[in-house]
Structures are given as C-alpha cells and as structure tokens.
Coordinates of C-alpha atoms in Angstrom, one line a residue:
X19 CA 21.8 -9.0 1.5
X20 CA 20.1 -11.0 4.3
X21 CA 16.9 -11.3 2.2
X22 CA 18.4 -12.6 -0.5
X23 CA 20.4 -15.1 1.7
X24 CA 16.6 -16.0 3.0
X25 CA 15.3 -16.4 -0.5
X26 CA 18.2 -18.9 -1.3
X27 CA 17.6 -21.0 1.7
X28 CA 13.9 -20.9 1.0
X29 CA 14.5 -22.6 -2.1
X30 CA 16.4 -25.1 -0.6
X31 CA 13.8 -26.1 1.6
X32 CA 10.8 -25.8 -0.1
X33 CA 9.6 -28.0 -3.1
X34 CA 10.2 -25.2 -5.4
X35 CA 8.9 -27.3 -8.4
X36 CA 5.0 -26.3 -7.0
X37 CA 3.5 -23.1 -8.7
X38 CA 2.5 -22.2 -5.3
X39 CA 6.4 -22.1 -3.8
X40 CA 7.8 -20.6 -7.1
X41 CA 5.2 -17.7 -6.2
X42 CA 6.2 -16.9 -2.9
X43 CA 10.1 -16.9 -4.1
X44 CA 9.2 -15.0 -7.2
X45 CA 7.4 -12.7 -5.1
X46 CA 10.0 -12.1 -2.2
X47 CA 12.8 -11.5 -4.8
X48 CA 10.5 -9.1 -6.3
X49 CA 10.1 -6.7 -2.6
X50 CA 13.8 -6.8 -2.5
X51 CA 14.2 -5.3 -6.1
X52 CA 11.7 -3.2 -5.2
X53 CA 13.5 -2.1 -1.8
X54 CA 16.4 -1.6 -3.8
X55 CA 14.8 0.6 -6.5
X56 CA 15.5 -1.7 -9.8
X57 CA 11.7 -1.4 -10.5
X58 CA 11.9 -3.4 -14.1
X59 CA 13.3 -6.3 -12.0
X60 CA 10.7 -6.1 -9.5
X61 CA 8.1 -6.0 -12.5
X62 CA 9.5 -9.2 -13.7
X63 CA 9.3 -10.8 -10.7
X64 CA 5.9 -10.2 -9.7
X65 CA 4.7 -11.2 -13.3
X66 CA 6.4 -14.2 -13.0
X67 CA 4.8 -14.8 -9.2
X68 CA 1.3 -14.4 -10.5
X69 CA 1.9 -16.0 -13.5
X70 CA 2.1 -19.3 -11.2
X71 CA -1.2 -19.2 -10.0
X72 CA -4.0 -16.5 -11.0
X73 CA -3.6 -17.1 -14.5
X74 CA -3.8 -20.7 -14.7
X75 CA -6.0 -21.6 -11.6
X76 CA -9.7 -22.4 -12.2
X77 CA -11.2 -22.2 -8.8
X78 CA -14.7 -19.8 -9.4
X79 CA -16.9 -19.1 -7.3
X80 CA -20.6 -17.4 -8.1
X81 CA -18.5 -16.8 -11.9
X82 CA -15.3 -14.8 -10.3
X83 CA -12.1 -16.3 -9.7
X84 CA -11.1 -16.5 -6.2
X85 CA -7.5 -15.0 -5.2
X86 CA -5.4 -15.9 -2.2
X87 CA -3.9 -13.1 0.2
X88 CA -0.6 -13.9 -1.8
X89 CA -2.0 -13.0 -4.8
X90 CA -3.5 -9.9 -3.9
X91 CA -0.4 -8.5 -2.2
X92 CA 1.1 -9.3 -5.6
X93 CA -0.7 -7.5 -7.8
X94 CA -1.0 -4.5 -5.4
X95 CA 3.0 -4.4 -5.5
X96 CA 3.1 -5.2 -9.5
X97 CA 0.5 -1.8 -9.3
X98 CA 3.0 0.2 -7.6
X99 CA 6.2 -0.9 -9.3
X100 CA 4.3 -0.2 -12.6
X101 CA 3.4 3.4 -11.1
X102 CA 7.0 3.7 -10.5
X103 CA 8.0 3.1 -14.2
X104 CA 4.9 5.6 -15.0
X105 CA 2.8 3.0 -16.5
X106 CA 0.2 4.5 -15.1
X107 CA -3.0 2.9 -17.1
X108 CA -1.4 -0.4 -15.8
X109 CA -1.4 0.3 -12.6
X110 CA -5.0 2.0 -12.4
X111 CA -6.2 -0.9 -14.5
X112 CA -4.6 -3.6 -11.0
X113 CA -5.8 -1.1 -8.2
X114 CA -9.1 -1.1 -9.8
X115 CA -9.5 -4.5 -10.1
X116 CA -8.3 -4.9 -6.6
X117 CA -10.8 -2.5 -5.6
X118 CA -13.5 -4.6 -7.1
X119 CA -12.4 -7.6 -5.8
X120 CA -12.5 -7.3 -2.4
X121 CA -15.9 -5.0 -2.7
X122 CA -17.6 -8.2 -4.0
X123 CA -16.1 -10.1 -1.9
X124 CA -17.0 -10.5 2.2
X125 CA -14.0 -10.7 4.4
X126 CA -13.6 -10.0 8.0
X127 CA -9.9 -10.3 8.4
X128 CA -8.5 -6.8 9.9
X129 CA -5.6 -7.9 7.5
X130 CA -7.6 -7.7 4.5
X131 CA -9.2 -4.6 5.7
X132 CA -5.8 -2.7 5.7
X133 CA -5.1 -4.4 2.2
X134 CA -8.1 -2.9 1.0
X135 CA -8.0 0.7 2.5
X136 CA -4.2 0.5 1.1
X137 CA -5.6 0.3 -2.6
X138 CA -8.2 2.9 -2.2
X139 CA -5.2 4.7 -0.7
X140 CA -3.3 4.2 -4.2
X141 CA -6.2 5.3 -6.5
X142 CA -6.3 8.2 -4.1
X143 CA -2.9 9.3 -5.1
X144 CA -2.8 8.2 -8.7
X145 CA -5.9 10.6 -9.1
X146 CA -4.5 13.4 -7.1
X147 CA -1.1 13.0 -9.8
X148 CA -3.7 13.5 -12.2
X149 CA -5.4 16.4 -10.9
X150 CA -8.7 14.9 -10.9
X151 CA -8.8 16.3 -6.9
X152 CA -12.6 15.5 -6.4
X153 CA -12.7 12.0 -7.5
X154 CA -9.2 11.4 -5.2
X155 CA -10.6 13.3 -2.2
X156 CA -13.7 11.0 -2.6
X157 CA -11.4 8.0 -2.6
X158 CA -9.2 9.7 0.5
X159 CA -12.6 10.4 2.6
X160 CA -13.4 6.7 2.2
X161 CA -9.9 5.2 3.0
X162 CA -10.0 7.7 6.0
X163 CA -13.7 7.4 7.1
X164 CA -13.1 3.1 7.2
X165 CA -9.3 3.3 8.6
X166 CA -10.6 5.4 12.0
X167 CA -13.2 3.2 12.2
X168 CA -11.4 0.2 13.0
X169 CA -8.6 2.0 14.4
X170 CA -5.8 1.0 11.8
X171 CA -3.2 3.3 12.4
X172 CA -0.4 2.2 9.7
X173 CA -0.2 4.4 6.8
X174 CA -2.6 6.8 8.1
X175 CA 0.3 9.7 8.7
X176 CA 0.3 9.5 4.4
X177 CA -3.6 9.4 3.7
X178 CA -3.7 12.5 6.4
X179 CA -0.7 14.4 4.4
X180 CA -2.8 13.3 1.4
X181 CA -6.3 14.7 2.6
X182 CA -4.6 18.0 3.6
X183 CA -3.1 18.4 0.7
X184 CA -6.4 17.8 -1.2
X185 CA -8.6 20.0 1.3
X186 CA -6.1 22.9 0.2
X187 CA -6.1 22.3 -3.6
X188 CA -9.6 22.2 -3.3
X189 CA -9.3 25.4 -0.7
X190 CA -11.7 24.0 2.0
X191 CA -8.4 23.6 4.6
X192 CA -8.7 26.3 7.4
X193 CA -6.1 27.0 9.5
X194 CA -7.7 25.4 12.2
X195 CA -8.0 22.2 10.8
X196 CA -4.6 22.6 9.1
X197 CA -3.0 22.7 12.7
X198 CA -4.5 20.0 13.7
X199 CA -3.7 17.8 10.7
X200 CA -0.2 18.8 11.6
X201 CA -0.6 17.5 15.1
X202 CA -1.7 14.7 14.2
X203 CA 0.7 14.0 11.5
X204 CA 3.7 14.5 14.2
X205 CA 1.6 12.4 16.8
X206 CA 1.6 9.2 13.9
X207 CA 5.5 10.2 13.6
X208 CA 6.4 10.1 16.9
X209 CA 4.4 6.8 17.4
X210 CA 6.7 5.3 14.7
X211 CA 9.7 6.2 16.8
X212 CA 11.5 2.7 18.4
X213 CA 13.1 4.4 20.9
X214 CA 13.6 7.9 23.7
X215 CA 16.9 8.5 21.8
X216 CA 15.0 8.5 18.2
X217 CA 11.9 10.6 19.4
X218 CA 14.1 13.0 21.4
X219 CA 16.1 13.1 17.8
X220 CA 12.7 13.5 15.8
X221 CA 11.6 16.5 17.9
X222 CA 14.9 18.4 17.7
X223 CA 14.8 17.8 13.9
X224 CA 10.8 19.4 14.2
X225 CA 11.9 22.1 16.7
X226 CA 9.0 20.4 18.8
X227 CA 8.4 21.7 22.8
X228 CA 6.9 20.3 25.5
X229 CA 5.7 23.2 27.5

C-alpha cells in the first residue's frame, strides 16, 4: 500500500527517536488500519500516538493542558475507532472532552473550526444511536447553525441526512422541507463529483433530469 510505503520512508527520514515523530508515525499507521477496517489495530495505534505527548507533556496554561492540532485529530480518530468496536462510553467520554476543549479555548483557525463542528457532529450521532433525539438534534442545530455560517461545506451532506432524519423521528419534517433537504443533499453530492463522466454517472444512478 502506498501509505504504508510513505510511513516507512517517513521513518527513514525523520529522527523517529523524538516523541513528537513517533506520534505522527503512530498516528498515520493508525488512519490506514482504520481505512482498512482492522479497528483494534487502529486503537492501538492512536493510543500509542497520544501516549507520546498528551500524557507526559506538562505545558498548562490558566490550569489546562494545552493540545496541538496533532493531538486533537488523534483523539477524535481514537473516538471513532472506539465507536466502531462499540465502546461507546469511551468514545463519548473523548468527544466530550474534545468538545470542552476547544469551547474554552479561543481559536480562529477555519481548520479548527471544521475540527470542532466535526465532534459536535459525532456526539450528534452517538445520541441519535441512543435515541436520546432532543439532546442530538440540539447538538445537529448547532453543528449546522456554525457550519453555514462560515460556509464549510465538507461533511455537511451527513449532518443534513442526520437533521432530516431527526426532524422526522421527532415528526416536525414536512414535506416541504423534506424536498428541499433532498435537494440539497444531491446538490453536496454532485459537488463531490471530480468529473462530467462521474456526475453524468451520479445522476443516472439518482434518475435525476435537467428539464
């Protein structure tokens, strides 16, 4: 795999004997487990990644421990590999600590902001899995509300599918507002498309017509 083959040369390169290099490896071997669906492998790495930093590292700041970006992307993908395995209270216990984090915490990178609307995102889902469908749409509102405000349009297609799905648990969805969830649903899908030959190939699949 080309990843792996990138890891490897990585490693030759680097000065793998600093924490902060053994993280990064740790932590790109992880996604590729992940990608690959061995989700106890992934676990391992990840725990190993943040293991080489977060735990030991003393830098505070006003009494709370001050995380790089690394380290938050880390956690948030130990959270979902951990929802994978159904270790739920795990993965609650990181997305909630995430969520925390970066509410006490002022940042004005668009990066960041798109981290943070992700976790909301996550508890989102993990409360909608657990049927607790006010709390989630609360959490779906807010990662909506703040990704339309600064116009972040990755992952929204999945916290639309997830509001609509909520609005008709909770039986609020019209069939007005259903159709145009669906529109835009299949405007965020045909946005993802690369190419003419892929979006012509999308819209047979979806039987779509331009009239």
């Amino acid at each position: 795999m080309e990843a792996e083959a990138e890891i490897k040369n990585y490693k030759k390169m680097a000065s793998i004997s600093k924490p902060i290099h053994e993280q990064y490896v740790f932590y790109y071997s992880g996604l590729v487990k992940k990608y690959i669906g061995e989700y106890m492998q992934a676990i391992d790495c990840f725990e190993k990644s943040i293991s080489k930093t977060a735990i030991q590292k003393e830098y505070k700041q006003g009494g709370q421990e001050l995380l790089s970006f690394m380290e938050l992307k880390v956690l948030r993908e130990l959270g979902d590999c951990y929802q994978e395995v159904k270790r739920t209270q795990d993965a609650q216990k990181i997305y909630s600590k995430l969520q925390e984090y970066l509410e006490s915490h002022s940042y004005i990178s668009l990066e960041l902001e798109q981290f943070y609307y992700g976790v909301l995102y996550k508890i989102a889902e993990q409360e909608y899995q657990n049927y607790n469908y006010g709390t989630a749409y609360d959490f779906i509102q807010k990662t909506y509300v703040g990704m339309k405000k600064h116009y972040l349009v990755r992952s929204m297609k999945e916290v639309l599918e997830l509001k609509m799905a909520l609005e008709e648990k909770m039986n609020f969805l019209t069939i007005e507002s259903k159709k145009d969830y669906k529109d835009k649903i299949m405007a965020l899908k045909l946005l993802k498309c690369t190419n003419e030959k892929e979006m012509l190939a999308y819209m047979e699949e979806e039987n779509v017509r331009i009239q």
